[in-house]
Coordinates of N, CA and C in Angstrom, one line a residue:
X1 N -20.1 53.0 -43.8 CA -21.4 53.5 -43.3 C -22.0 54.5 -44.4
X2 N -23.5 54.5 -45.0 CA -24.2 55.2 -45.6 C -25.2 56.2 -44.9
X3 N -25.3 56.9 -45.3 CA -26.6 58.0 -45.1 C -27.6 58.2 -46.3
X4 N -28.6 58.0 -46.2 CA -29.4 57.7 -47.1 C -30.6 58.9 -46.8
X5 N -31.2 59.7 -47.4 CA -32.4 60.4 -47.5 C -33.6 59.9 -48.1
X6 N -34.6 60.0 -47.6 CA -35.9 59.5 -48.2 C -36.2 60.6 -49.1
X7 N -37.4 60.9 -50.5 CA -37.9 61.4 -50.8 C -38.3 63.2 -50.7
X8 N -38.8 63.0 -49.3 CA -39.3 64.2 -49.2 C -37.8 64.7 -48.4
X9 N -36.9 64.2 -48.0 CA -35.8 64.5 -47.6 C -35.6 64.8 -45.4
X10 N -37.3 64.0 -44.9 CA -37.3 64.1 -44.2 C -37.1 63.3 -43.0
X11 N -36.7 62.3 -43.5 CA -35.8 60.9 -43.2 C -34.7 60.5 -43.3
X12 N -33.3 60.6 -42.4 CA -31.9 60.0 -42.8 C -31.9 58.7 -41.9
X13 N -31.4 57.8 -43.2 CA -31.1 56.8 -42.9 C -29.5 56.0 -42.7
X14 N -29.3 55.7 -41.5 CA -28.0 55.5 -41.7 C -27.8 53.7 -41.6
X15 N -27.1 53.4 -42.7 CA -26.6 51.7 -42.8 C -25.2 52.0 -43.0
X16 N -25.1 50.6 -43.2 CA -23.4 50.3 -42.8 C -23.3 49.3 -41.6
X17 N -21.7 48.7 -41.8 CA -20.9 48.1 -40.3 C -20.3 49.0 -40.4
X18 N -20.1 49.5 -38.7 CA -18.8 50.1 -38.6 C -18.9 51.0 -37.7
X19 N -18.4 52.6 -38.3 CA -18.2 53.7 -37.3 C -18.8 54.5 -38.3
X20 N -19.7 55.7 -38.0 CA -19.8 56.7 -39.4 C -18.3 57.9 -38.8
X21 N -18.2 58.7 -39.8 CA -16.8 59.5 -39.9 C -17.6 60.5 -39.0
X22 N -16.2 61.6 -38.5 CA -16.7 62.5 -38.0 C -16.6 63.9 -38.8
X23 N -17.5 64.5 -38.7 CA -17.3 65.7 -39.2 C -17.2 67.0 -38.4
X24 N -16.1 67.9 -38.8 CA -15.4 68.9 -38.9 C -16.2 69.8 -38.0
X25 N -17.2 69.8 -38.2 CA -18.1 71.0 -38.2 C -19.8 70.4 -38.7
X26 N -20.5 71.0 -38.5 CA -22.1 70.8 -39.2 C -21.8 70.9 -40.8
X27 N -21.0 72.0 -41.2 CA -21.1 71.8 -42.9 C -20.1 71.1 -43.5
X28 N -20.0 70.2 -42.6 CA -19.3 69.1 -43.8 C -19.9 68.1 -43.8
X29 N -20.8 67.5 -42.5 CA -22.3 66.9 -43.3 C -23.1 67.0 -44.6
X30 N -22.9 65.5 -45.2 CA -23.6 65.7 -46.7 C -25.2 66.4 -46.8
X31 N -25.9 66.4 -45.6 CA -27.0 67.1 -45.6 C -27.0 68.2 -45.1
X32 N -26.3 68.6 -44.4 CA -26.2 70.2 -44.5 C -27.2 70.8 -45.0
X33 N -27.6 70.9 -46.4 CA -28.2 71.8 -46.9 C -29.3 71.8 -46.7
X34 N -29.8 70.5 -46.6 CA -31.4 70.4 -46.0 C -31.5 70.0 -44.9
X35 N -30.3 70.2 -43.6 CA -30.4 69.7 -42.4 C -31.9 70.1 -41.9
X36 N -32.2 71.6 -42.1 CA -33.7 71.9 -41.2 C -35.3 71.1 -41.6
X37 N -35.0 70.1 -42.8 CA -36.2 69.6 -43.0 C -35.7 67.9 -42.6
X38 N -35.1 67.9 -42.2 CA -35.1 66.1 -41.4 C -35.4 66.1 -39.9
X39 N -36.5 65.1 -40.1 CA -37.3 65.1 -39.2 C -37.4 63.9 -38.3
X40 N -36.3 62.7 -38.7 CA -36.4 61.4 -38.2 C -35.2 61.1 -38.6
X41 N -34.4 60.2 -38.1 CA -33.1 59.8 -38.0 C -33.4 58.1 -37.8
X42 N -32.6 57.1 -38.5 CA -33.0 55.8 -38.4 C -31.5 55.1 -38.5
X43 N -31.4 54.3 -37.2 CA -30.0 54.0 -37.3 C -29.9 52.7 -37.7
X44 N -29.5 52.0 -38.3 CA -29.6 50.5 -39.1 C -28.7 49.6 -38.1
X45 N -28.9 48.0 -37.9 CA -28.2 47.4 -37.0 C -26.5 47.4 -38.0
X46 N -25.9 47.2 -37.0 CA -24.5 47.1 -37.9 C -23.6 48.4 -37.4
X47 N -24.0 49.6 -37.3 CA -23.2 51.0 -37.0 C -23.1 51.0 -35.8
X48 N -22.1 51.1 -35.7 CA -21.6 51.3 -34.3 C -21.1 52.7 -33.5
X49 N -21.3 53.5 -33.9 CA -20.9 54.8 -33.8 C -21.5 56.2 -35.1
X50 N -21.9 56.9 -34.3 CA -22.2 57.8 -35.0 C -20.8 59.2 -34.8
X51 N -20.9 60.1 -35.8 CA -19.9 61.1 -36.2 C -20.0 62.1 -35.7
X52 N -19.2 62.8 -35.1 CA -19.5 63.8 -33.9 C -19.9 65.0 -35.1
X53 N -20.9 65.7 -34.7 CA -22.0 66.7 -35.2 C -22.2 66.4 -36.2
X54 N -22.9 65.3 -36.5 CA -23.4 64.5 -37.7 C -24.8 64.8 -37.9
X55 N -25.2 65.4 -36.6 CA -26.8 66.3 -36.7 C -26.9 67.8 -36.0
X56 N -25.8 68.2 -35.9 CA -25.6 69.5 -35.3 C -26.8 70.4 -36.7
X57 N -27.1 70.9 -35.5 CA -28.0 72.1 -36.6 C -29.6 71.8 -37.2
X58 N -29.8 70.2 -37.2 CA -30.6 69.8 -37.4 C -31.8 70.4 -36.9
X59 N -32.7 70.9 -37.0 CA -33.1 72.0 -36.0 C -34.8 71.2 -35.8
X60 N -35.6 70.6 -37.0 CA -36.2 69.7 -36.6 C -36.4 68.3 -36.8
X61 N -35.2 67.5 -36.2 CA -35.2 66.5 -35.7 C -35.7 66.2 -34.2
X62 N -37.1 65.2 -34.4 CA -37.5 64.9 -33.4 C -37.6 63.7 -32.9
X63 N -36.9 63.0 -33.8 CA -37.0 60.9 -33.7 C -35.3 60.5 -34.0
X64 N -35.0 60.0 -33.1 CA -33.9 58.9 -33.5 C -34.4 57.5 -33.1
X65 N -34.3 56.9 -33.8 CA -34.8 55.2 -33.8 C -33.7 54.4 -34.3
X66 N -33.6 53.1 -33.5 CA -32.7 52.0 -34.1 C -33.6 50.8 -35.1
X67 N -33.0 50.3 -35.8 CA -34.1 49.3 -36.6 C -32.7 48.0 -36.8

């Protein structure tokens, strides 16, 4: 499973088969650092699980969508 950012960094995109990993904590999310500017979350067919606090902290995230 990938995580993918758009441009303005306010789009994660997640592809893959599978499971995404879990993380530890909020900072061991690869976006971490710009968690407060994603604003849309897009889950690709194929993933079958998302990573426990894989968006913790995310503070404006207001879309999760499947595609």
């Amino acid at each position: 499973v990938i995580a993918k950012l758009n441009e303005d960094n306010t789009i994660l995109t997640i592809t893959g088969e599978g499971q995404m990993k879990d993380f530890g904590n909020e900072s061991d999310a690869p976006w971490n650092s710009i968690k407060d500017n994603i604003k849309k979350v897009i889950i690709e067919y194929g993933v079958s699980n998302i990573g426990s606090c894989a968006f913790y902290g995310c503070s404006s995230l207001i879309n999760i969508a499947t595609a």
